[in-house]
Amino acid sequence: WTFDPVFLVPLALAVLYFKGYLRYRRRGGRRFPVWRPVLFAMGIAVVALALLSPIDMLADYSFTFHMAQHDLLMLVAVPLILLGAPFVPVVRGLPPGVRRKLFIPMARNGPVRALAMFVTRPLVGLSLFAFTVVAWHVPEMYNAALDSEWVHYAMHLSFILTAACFWWHIVTPYPFPSRLHYFLRMLMLVASAIVNEALCAMLVFSTTPLYGYGRLRGFWGMSMLEDQNLGGLIMWIMGDMLRLGVISVLFALYAQQENAKEAAGRRLSQRRLAQSS
């Protein structure tokens, strides 16, 4: 097990979240059902698994583990944390002085609000997410992250932040509702899957090693090229399966919404018919 300073960010959020959540519940708040803090805690646990467990150490030697680590952060941890609706509990968990003198003025600042609204726009979030994933898989960028711990930390932090921008309108974390139609959310996932598949195809079908894994040759009996091909395949399958699962949930929510509209329409028609008769 190792320590990654990037984990201090989700750890601090977790402390503030549960402090604010307990304070909210003690005051009689009932807007946050139990499943939200459970999903939030699961998301923090996945971040810990990706950054602190032996997965992080093995990622220094194996492309396969590095890809698994990235997918855990971007496609599992971030949406779980957002599903936990962290904003209200975290703000409530801040010390009163910090909330009053720092957070509230910053939240009301025009440029800050404009920047937050810009980076969470669907197309901007999708573009930032796709660009970040592709950019860090350019061999020069990837090798720089292998050679420098600070560049590696920057890689992980950029993955988390841009993944949050991407998932924002798909998950719609309370209290920030999204007007994006369910089909458009599905389309965002399909678009990100296309980028993922193009990148993975390059890794799976490459005939030469692209990255600098010269530290431990023949990891688990595999050559560097075989490890790279396997890592690309895992990224391909894991990424597409996770996206397909989310698309299935979104479609089910859309069907539920349409059924509710139809039922409301039938009730309205029945009332009008009863009034006219």
Short mmCIF file of C-alpha atoms in Angstrom, two decimals:
data_model
loop_
_atom_site.label_atom_id
_atom_site.label_comp_id
_atom_site.label_asym_id
_atom_site.label_seq_id
_atom_site.Cartn_x
_atom_site.Cartn_y
_atom_site.Cartn_z
CA TRP A 1 0.00 0.00 0.00
CA THR A 2 1.24 3.50 -0.84
CA PHE A 3 0.16 7.10 -0.26
CA ASP A 4 -0.88 9.43 -3.08
CA PRO A 5 -1.26 13.12 -2.05
CA VAL A 6 -4.14 13.43 -4.52
CA PHE A 7 -6.17 11.30 -2.10
CA LEU A 8 -6.08 14.17 0.42
CA VAL A 9 -8.71 15.96 -1.72
CA PRO A 10 -11.40 13.21 -1.57
CA LEU A 11 -10.43 12.47 2.04
CA ALA A 12 -11.07 16.09 3.06
CA LEU A 13 -14.34 16.03 1.12
CA ALA A 14 -15.38 12.86 2.96
CA VAL A 15 -14.69 14.40 6.37
CA LEU A 16 -16.68 17.54 5.50
CA TYR A 17 -19.45 15.49 3.85
CA PHE A 18 -20.22 13.26 6.80
CA LYS A 19 -19.80 16.11 9.28
CA GLY A 20 -22.31 18.19 7.30
CA TYR A 21 -24.62 15.23 6.67
CA LEU A 22 -24.85 14.36 10.37
CA ARG A 23 -25.44 18.00 11.24
CA TYR A 24 -28.18 18.16 8.61
CA ARG A 25 -29.89 15.01 9.93
CA ARG A 26 -29.72 16.20 13.54
CA ARG A 27 -31.61 19.33 12.51
CA GLY A 28 -34.39 17.22 11.04
CA GLY A 29 -33.39 17.31 7.37
CA ARG A 30 -34.86 14.48 5.32
CA ARG A 31 -33.97 15.46 1.75
CA PHE A 32 -30.94 13.13 1.61
CA PRO A 33 -31.97 9.45 1.67
CA VAL A 34 -29.58 6.91 3.15
CA TRP A 35 -28.45 5.64 -0.25
CA ARG A 36 -26.74 8.94 -1.06
CA PRO A 37 -24.08 8.81 1.69
CA VAL A 38 -23.67 5.09 1.00
CA LEU A 39 -22.85 5.77 -2.66
CA PHE A 40 -20.59 8.66 -1.69
CA ALA A 41 -18.66 6.43 0.72
CA MET A 42 -18.37 3.77 -2.00
CA GLY A 43 -16.93 6.37 -4.36
CA ILE A 44 -14.32 7.45 -1.80
CA ALA A 45 -13.48 3.78 -1.19
CA VAL A 46 -12.92 3.25 -4.93
CA VAL A 47 -10.58 6.27 -5.01
CA ALA A 48 -8.65 4.75 -2.10
CA LEU A 49 -8.52 1.41 -3.92
CA ALA A 50 -7.16 3.07 -7.06
CA LEU A 51 -4.63 5.40 -5.41
CA LEU A 52 -3.52 3.69 -2.19
CA SER A 53 -3.78 -0.07 -2.76
CA PRO A 54 -1.19 -2.26 -4.51
CA ILE A 55 -2.93 -1.32 -7.77
CA ASP A 56 -1.06 2.01 -7.62
CA MET A 57 2.32 0.34 -7.10
CA LEU A 58 1.69 -2.23 -9.84
CA ALA A 59 0.65 0.58 -12.20
CA ASP A 60 4.30 1.75 -12.19
CA TYR A 61 5.28 -1.54 -13.82
CA SER A 62 2.23 -2.77 -15.70
CA PHE A 63 0.22 -0.94 -18.33
CA THR A 64 -2.71 -3.27 -17.57
CA PHE A 65 -2.92 -2.12 -13.96
CA HIS A 66 -2.48 1.50 -15.00
CA MET A 67 -5.52 1.27 -17.28
CA ALA A 68 -7.58 -0.41 -14.58
CA GLN A 69 -6.58 2.35 -12.16
CA HIS A 70 -7.65 5.10 -14.56
CA ASP A 71 -11.03 3.51 -15.28
CA LEU A 72 -11.71 3.06 -11.56
CA LEU A 73 -11.11 6.77 -11.00
CA MET A 74 -12.96 8.19 -14.01
CA LEU A 75 -15.80 5.74 -14.60
CA VAL A 76 -16.57 4.37 -11.13
CA ALA A 77 -15.40 6.68 -8.33
CA VAL A 78 -16.43 10.05 -9.76
CA PRO A 79 -20.05 9.17 -10.70
CA LEU A 80 -20.54 7.44 -7.33
CA ILE A 81 -19.32 10.54 -5.49
CA LEU A 82 -21.60 12.79 -7.55
CA LEU A 83 -24.55 10.47 -6.91
CA GLY A 84 -23.91 11.10 -3.23
CA ALA A 85 -24.86 14.78 -3.85
CA PRO A 86 -21.80 16.06 -1.97
CA PHE A 87 -22.33 19.81 -2.34
CA VAL A 88 -24.87 20.61 0.39
CA PRO A 89 -23.31 18.29 3.04
CA VAL A 90 -19.78 19.52 2.28
CA VAL A 91 -20.82 23.17 2.55
CA ARG A 92 -22.66 22.44 5.82
CA GLY A 93 -19.55 20.65 7.07
CA LEU A 94 -17.30 23.68 6.58
CA PRO A 95 -16.39 25.69 9.70
CA PRO A 96 -18.78 28.67 9.94
CA GLY A 97 -16.00 31.20 9.48
CA VAL A 98 -14.67 29.49 6.37
CA ARG A 99 -18.18 29.15 4.94
CA ARG A 100 -19.06 32.78 5.62
CA LYS A 101 -15.79 34.52 4.72
CA LEU A 102 -14.42 32.28 1.97
CA PHE A 103 -16.93 29.93 0.39
CA ILE A 104 -19.98 32.19 0.12
CA PRO A 105 -18.07 35.15 -1.43
CA MET A 106 -16.36 32.75 -3.85
CA ALA A 107 -19.67 31.09 -4.77
CA ARG A 108 -21.18 34.50 -5.47
CA ASN A 109 -18.21 35.70 -7.51
CA GLY A 110 -19.27 36.28 -11.12
CA PRO A 111 -16.13 34.96 -12.90
CA VAL A 112 -16.03 31.87 -10.67
CA ARG A 113 -19.70 31.10 -11.34
CA ALA A 114 -19.20 31.68 -15.07
CA LEU A 115 -16.20 29.33 -15.16
CA ALA A 116 -18.08 26.61 -13.23
CA MET A 117 -21.07 26.89 -15.56
CA PHE A 118 -18.79 26.79 -18.62
CA VAL A 119 -16.76 23.69 -17.73
CA THR A 120 -19.90 21.76 -16.79
CA ARG A 121 -21.69 22.41 -20.08
CA PRO A 122 -22.34 19.03 -21.73
CA LEU A 123 -20.19 19.56 -24.84
CA VAL A 124 -17.43 21.30 -22.89
CA GLY A 125 -17.35 18.57 -20.23
CA LEU A 126 -17.29 15.86 -22.88
CA SER A 127 -14.51 17.63 -24.80
CA LEU A 128 -12.38 18.22 -21.69
CA PHE A 129 -12.79 14.61 -20.62
CA ALA A 130 -11.95 13.17 -24.05
CA PHE A 131 -9.01 15.53 -24.57
CA THR A 132 -7.54 14.72 -21.14
CA VAL A 133 -7.75 10.96 -21.70
CA VAL A 134 -6.19 11.15 -25.17
CA ALA A 135 -3.51 13.70 -24.17
CA TRP A 136 -2.21 11.61 -21.29
CA HIS A 137 -1.88 8.60 -23.61
CA VAL A 138 0.48 10.44 -25.92
CA PRO A 139 3.73 8.51 -25.27
CA GLU A 140 5.71 11.60 -24.25
CA MET A 141 3.06 12.66 -21.72
CA TYR A 142 2.58 9.14 -20.41
CA ASN A 143 6.33 8.59 -19.97
CA ALA A 144 6.65 11.94 -18.20
CA ALA A 145 4.07 10.74 -15.67
CA LEU A 146 6.10 7.57 -15.17
CA ASP A 147 9.32 9.50 -14.57
CA SER A 148 7.94 12.22 -12.28
CA GLU A 149 5.73 11.71 -9.23
CA TRP A 150 4.39 15.26 -9.49
CA VAL A 151 3.40 14.80 -13.12
CA HIS A 152 1.75 11.54 -12.09
CA TYR A 153 -0.22 13.36 -9.40
CA ALA A 154 -1.26 15.97 -11.98
CA MET A 155 -2.47 13.15 -14.26
CA HIS A 156 -4.68 11.66 -11.54
CA LEU A 157 -6.06 15.04 -10.49
CA SER A 158 -6.87 16.02 -14.09
CA PHE A 159 -8.64 12.68 -14.62
CA ILE A 160 -10.83 13.26 -11.54
CA LEU A 161 -11.67 16.90 -12.34
CA THR A 162 -12.48 16.42 -16.03
CA ALA A 163 -14.44 13.24 -15.28
CA ALA A 164 -16.54 15.31 -12.85
CA CYS A 165 -17.23 17.84 -15.65
CA PHE A 166 -18.23 14.99 -17.97
CA TRP A 167 -20.51 13.19 -15.50
CA TRP A 168 -22.14 16.41 -14.24
CA HIS A 169 -25.14 16.46 -16.58
CA ILE A 170 -25.40 12.67 -16.71
CA VAL A 171 -25.67 12.21 -12.93
CA THR A 172 -27.16 15.69 -12.16
CA PRO A 173 -25.98 15.94 -8.54
CA TYR A 174 -28.45 17.67 -6.21
CA PRO A 175 -29.06 20.64 -5.98
CA PHE A 176 -28.01 21.22 -9.60
CA PRO A 177 -30.75 19.78 -11.84
CA SER A 178 -30.03 19.17 -15.50
CA ARG A 179 -32.38 19.96 -18.35
CA LEU A 180 -30.45 17.63 -20.63
CA HIS A 181 -32.78 14.99 -22.06
CA TYR A 182 -32.07 11.38 -21.16
CA PHE A 183 -31.33 10.54 -24.80
CA LEU A 184 -28.75 13.34 -24.98
CA ARG A 185 -27.10 11.97 -21.84
CA MET A 186 -26.95 8.56 -23.52
CA LEU A 187 -25.47 10.22 -26.60
CA MET A 188 -22.73 11.77 -24.46
CA LEU A 189 -21.83 8.32 -23.17
CA VAL A 190 -21.79 6.91 -26.71
CA ALA A 191 -19.55 9.76 -27.88
CA SER A 192 -17.08 9.16 -25.05
CA ALA A 193 -17.19 5.43 -25.84
CA ILE A 194 -16.17 6.14 -29.45
CA VAL A 195 -13.10 8.05 -28.25
CA ASN A 196 -12.31 5.26 -25.80
CA GLU A 197 -12.65 2.58 -28.48
CA ALA A 198 -10.40 4.43 -30.93
CA LEU A 199 -7.69 4.79 -28.27
CA CYS A 200 -8.05 1.18 -27.13
CA ALA A 201 -7.91 -0.13 -30.70
CA MET A 202 -4.58 1.64 -31.14
CA LEU A 203 -3.26 -0.03 -27.97
CA VAL A 204 -4.67 -3.49 -28.66
CA PHE A 205 -3.51 -3.75 -32.27
CA SER A 206 -0.16 -1.97 -31.86
CA THR A 207 2.82 -4.07 -32.94
CA THR A 208 5.42 -2.09 -30.94
CA PRO A 209 5.51 -0.92 -27.31
CA LEU A 210 4.47 2.73 -27.07
CA TYR A 211 5.39 3.45 -23.47
CA GLY A 212 8.47 3.27 -21.30
CA TYR A 213 7.88 0.23 -19.18
CA GLY A 214 11.54 -0.75 -19.08
CA ARG A 215 11.70 -1.11 -15.32
CA LEU A 216 10.34 -4.63 -15.12
CA ARG A 217 10.39 -6.57 -18.35
CA GLY A 218 8.19 -9.62 -18.73
CA PHE A 219 5.71 -8.64 -16.03
CA TRP A 220 3.76 -11.80 -15.08
CA GLY A 221 5.56 -13.56 -17.91
CA MET A 222 4.31 -11.05 -20.50
CA SER A 223 6.42 -8.86 -22.73
CA MET A 224 5.92 -5.09 -22.65
CA LEU A 225 3.93 -5.31 -25.89
CA GLU A 226 1.66 -8.08 -24.57
CA ASP A 227 1.06 -6.10 -21.38
CA GLN A 228 0.16 -3.05 -23.47
CA ASN A 229 -2.21 -5.05 -25.66
CA LEU A 230 -3.91 -6.58 -22.60
CA GLY A 231 -4.20 -3.18 -20.92
CA GLY A 232 -5.88 -1.72 -24.00
CA LEU A 233 -8.28 -4.67 -24.13
CA ILE A 234 -9.23 -4.29 -20.46
CA MET A 235 -9.73 -0.54 -20.94
CA TRP A 236 -11.91 -1.29 -23.98
CA ILE A 237 -14.11 -3.92 -22.30
CA MET A 238 -14.30 -2.27 -18.87
CA GLY A 239 -15.03 1.17 -20.30
CA ASP A 240 -17.73 0.00 -22.68
CA MET A 241 -19.42 -2.25 -20.12
CA LEU A 242 -19.58 0.53 -17.53
CA ARG A 243 -20.98 2.98 -20.08
CA LEU A 244 -23.52 0.42 -21.27
CA GLY A 245 -24.65 -0.11 -17.68
CA VAL A 246 -25.21 3.63 -17.20
CA ILE A 247 -27.06 3.87 -20.54
CA SER A 248 -29.36 1.05 -19.39
CA VAL A 249 -30.13 2.90 -16.15
CA LEU A 250 -30.82 6.14 -18.04
CA PHE A 251 -33.15 4.35 -20.44
CA ALA A 252 -35.03 2.79 -17.52
CA LEU A 253 -35.40 6.24 -15.90
CA TYR A 254 -36.64 7.67 -19.19
CA ALA A 255 -39.22 4.88 -19.54
CA GLN A 256 -40.35 5.46 -15.95
CA GLN A 257 -40.73 9.19 -16.64
CA GLU A 258 -42.78 8.56 -19.78
CA ASN A 259 -45.03 6.07 -17.98
CA ALA A 260 -45.64 8.64 -15.25
CA LYS A 261 -46.56 11.26 -17.87
CA GLU A 262 -48.96 8.87 -19.56
CA ALA A 263 -50.61 7.97 -16.24
CA ALA A 264 -50.96 11.67 -15.37
CA GLY A 265 -52.47 12.33 -18.80
CA ARG A 266 -55.01 9.52 -18.37
CA ARG A 267 -56.04 10.83 -14.95
CA LEU A 268 -56.47 14.33 -16.37
CA SER A 269 -58.58 13.01 -19.24
CA GLN A 270 -60.75 11.03 -16.83
CA ARG A 271 -61.34 14.11 -14.65
CA ARG A 272 -62.29 16.22 -17.67
CA LEU A 273 -64.63 13.50 -18.90
CA ALA A 274 -66.25 13.27 -15.46
CA GLN A 275 -66.70 17.06 -15.29
CA SER A 276 -68.24 17.23 -18.76
CA SER A 277 -70.71 14.45 -17.96
#
